[in-house]
C-alpha cells in the first residue's frame, strides 16, 4: 500500500486505469473488462481510475456493475470530470466552472451508484476559469460529504501550488514513464514540497513500451494511437528500438518488458502510484507481477542506458493537444 501525498487516501501500490475499457483504444469487451476489474480487486488492487467522459458515461456504468455486491469501503474510486464531447466523441474543450463541476459530480454519483467519490479531479485545467474557483467548488462538495479528496490532472507546478492554497490536494495524475519524464524537472519537486502524491498514467506509454507492440500493429480509427506522434510511421521504428534495448534488461531479470517499465515507475518513490490500463486478465496479471520485481541500483543504471532521458521520438500528444496541457506550460 502507498499513501497519496500527505492528505490523501491509502491505496494499493498499483492502480487500475479503466479508460481503455470504454474508449480511445479501439473495441473492448464488457464481460472481459468486468472480469479484469474483479481480478484486480481480488488481487488487492484498491484504486480504480475513471472519468465521466470515458465513453460518455459508459465507463462509470461499467464500474457500477463491476462493483455491485462489493464492499464500497474497500475501493478508492478516482473520477476525472470536465472534458466536453459531442455525440460522435469529438473533443469540444474543458469546463471547470463551479456550477459545471458540481453538475458533473451529481451525474457521476448517479452513474456509479455511490454516495461519495474518493478522489475528484478536473481532467484538464480550464484556462478560462481560475483554478481557485474550481477547487473551491470541489471543496464545498468535500464539506457536503460527496467527495473525500481533491486531485488534479496534468496541472503544472504553478497551478498545483495555487490549488493547494485553496484546499489540500491528494495527488496529481499525470503521464510519467521511462519515455515521459518531463515532470522530474519542476512538477515532481513541487508536488513533493507540498506533500502532493503522483498517480502516474501512461506508464507503458499506451502500450508502446509494453513489449507487445510491433511496427505493423494495426489500430482502429478511433484508437488514440493512430494519431499519436510516438506511434507515427516516422517515429515508431526508433521507439521500438528503445524497447528492444529494454528487453535485454528484462530478460536478464527474468521479467517482461512491461514489468520492468512498471517497476521503474514504482522505484521513483513511495509517493508515486502507477496506473496500469489493463483491459484483459492476462495483461493485468503481467502488470501486477512488477510488484515482485526488485530493481537494484545497477539495474536502474542499465535501464537508463537502454532508455536515456528524452530518448523517445515524438511528443506524447499531437501538437494541438500539447498546446492545451497546463503541465507543459508551467
Short mmCIF file of N, CA, C and O in Angstrom, two decimals, residues 4 14 20 53-54 79 86 101 135 148 155 184 188 202 207 215 227 229 232 241 272 288 300 304 315 319 327:
data_model
loop_
_atom_site.label_atom_id
_atom_site.label_comp_id
_atom_site.label_asym_id
_atom_site.label_seq_id
_atom_site.Cartn_x
_atom_site.Cartn_y
_atom_site.Cartn_z
N UNK A 4 -1.37 8.50 -0.94
CA UNK A 4 -1.31 9.57 -1.93
C UNK A 4 -1.08 10.90 -1.24
O UNK A 4 -2.01 11.54 -0.72
N UNK A 14 -0.23 -0.26 -6.98
CA UNK A 14 -0.57 -0.16 -8.40
C UNK A 14 -2.08 -0.01 -8.49
O UNK A 14 -2.83 -0.71 -7.82
N UNK A 20 -9.50 2.49 -21.11
CA UNK A 20 -9.47 1.66 -22.30
C UNK A 20 -10.60 0.67 -22.39
O UNK A 20 -10.87 0.11 -23.46
N UNK A 53 -16.20 11.25 -18.84
CA UNK A 53 -16.22 11.38 -20.30
C UNK A 53 -15.61 10.16 -20.99
O UNK A 53 -15.47 10.16 -22.21
N UNK A 54 -15.25 9.12 -20.26
CA UNK A 54 -14.76 7.89 -20.87
C UNK A 54 -15.97 7.11 -21.41
O UNK A 54 -16.73 6.51 -20.66
N UNK A 79 -12.23 9.88 -10.00
CA UNK A 79 -13.04 10.31 -11.15
C UNK A 79 -12.52 11.64 -11.69
O UNK A 79 -12.33 12.60 -10.94
N UNK A 86 -18.96 15.80 -28.03
CA UNK A 86 -20.24 15.75 -28.73
C UNK A 86 -20.67 14.29 -28.91
O UNK A 86 -19.93 13.37 -28.52
N UNK A 101 -18.75 21.75 -12.46
CA UNK A 101 -18.15 20.60 -11.78
C UNK A 101 -19.12 19.99 -10.76
O UNK A 101 -19.11 18.77 -10.54
N UNK A 135 -11.39 24.54 -7.60
CA UNK A 135 -11.07 23.81 -6.37
C UNK A 135 -12.00 24.24 -5.24
O UNK A 135 -12.41 23.42 -4.41
N UNK A 148 -14.35 12.92 -1.02
CA UNK A 148 -13.47 12.77 0.14
C UNK A 148 -12.11 13.43 -0.05
O UNK A 148 -11.51 13.91 0.90
N UNK A 155 -1.71 19.14 -14.38
CA UNK A 155 -1.50 20.52 -13.96
C UNK A 155 -0.02 20.82 -13.80
O UNK A 155 0.75 19.95 -13.39
N UNK A 184 9.91 15.51 -13.93
CA UNK A 184 11.02 15.43 -12.98
C UNK A 184 11.72 16.77 -12.76
O UNK A 184 12.35 16.96 -11.71
N UNK A 188 7.40 17.43 -10.27
CA UNK A 188 7.58 16.45 -9.20
C UNK A 188 8.20 17.07 -7.95
O UNK A 188 7.71 16.83 -6.84
N UNK A 202 -0.12 6.24 -18.20
CA UNK A 202 0.75 6.07 -19.36
C UNK A 202 2.08 5.45 -19.02
O UNK A 202 3.08 5.71 -19.69
N UNK A 207 1.03 1.30 -24.34
CA UNK A 207 1.40 0.03 -24.94
C UNK A 207 2.68 0.07 -25.74
O UNK A 207 3.24 -0.99 -26.08
N UNK A 215 5.82 -2.90 -35.14
CA UNK A 215 5.78 -1.81 -36.11
C UNK A 215 4.59 -1.92 -37.05
O UNK A 215 4.09 -0.91 -37.56
N UNK A 227 -3.24 8.45 -33.98
CA UNK A 227 -2.93 9.87 -34.16
C UNK A 227 -1.78 10.33 -33.26
O UNK A 227 -1.45 11.51 -33.25
N UNK A 229 1.95 10.98 -32.07
CA UNK A 229 3.25 11.15 -32.73
C UNK A 229 4.22 10.00 -32.47
O UNK A 229 5.00 9.63 -33.36
N UNK A 232 3.69 7.16 -34.90
CA UNK A 232 3.66 7.50 -36.32
C UNK A 232 4.73 6.72 -37.08
O UNK A 232 5.70 6.23 -36.51
N UNK A 241 13.09 0.42 -31.11
CA UNK A 241 14.50 0.03 -30.84
C UNK A 241 14.84 0.28 -29.38
O UNK A 241 15.63 -0.46 -28.78
N UNK A 272 4.64 7.81 -5.52
CA UNK A 272 4.24 7.62 -6.91
C UNK A 272 3.48 6.30 -7.03
O UNK A 272 4.00 5.24 -6.65
N UNK A 288 0.77 -6.74 -12.61
CA UNK A 288 0.91 -6.86 -11.16
C UNK A 288 2.17 -7.61 -10.77
O UNK A 288 2.67 -7.47 -9.65
N UNK A 300 18.93 -0.11 -12.42
CA UNK A 300 18.45 1.23 -12.80
C UNK A 300 19.43 1.93 -13.73
O UNK A 300 19.02 2.63 -14.66
N UNK A 304 18.63 3.13 -17.55
CA UNK A 304 18.93 4.48 -18.04
C UNK A 304 19.79 4.45 -19.30
O UNK A 304 19.63 5.31 -20.18
N UNK A 315 6.33 13.74 -29.56
CA UNK A 315 5.69 14.17 -28.32
C UNK A 315 4.66 13.15 -27.87
O UNK A 315 4.20 12.31 -28.65
N UNK A 319 0.29 18.00 -31.53
CA UNK A 319 0.61 19.39 -31.21
C UNK A 319 -0.59 20.16 -30.66
O UNK A 319 -0.46 20.93 -29.70
N UNK A 327 0.33 21.36 -17.78
CA UNK A 327 1.59 20.76 -17.31
C UNK A 327 2.75 21.07 -18.23
O UNK A 327 3.92 21.02 -17.81
#
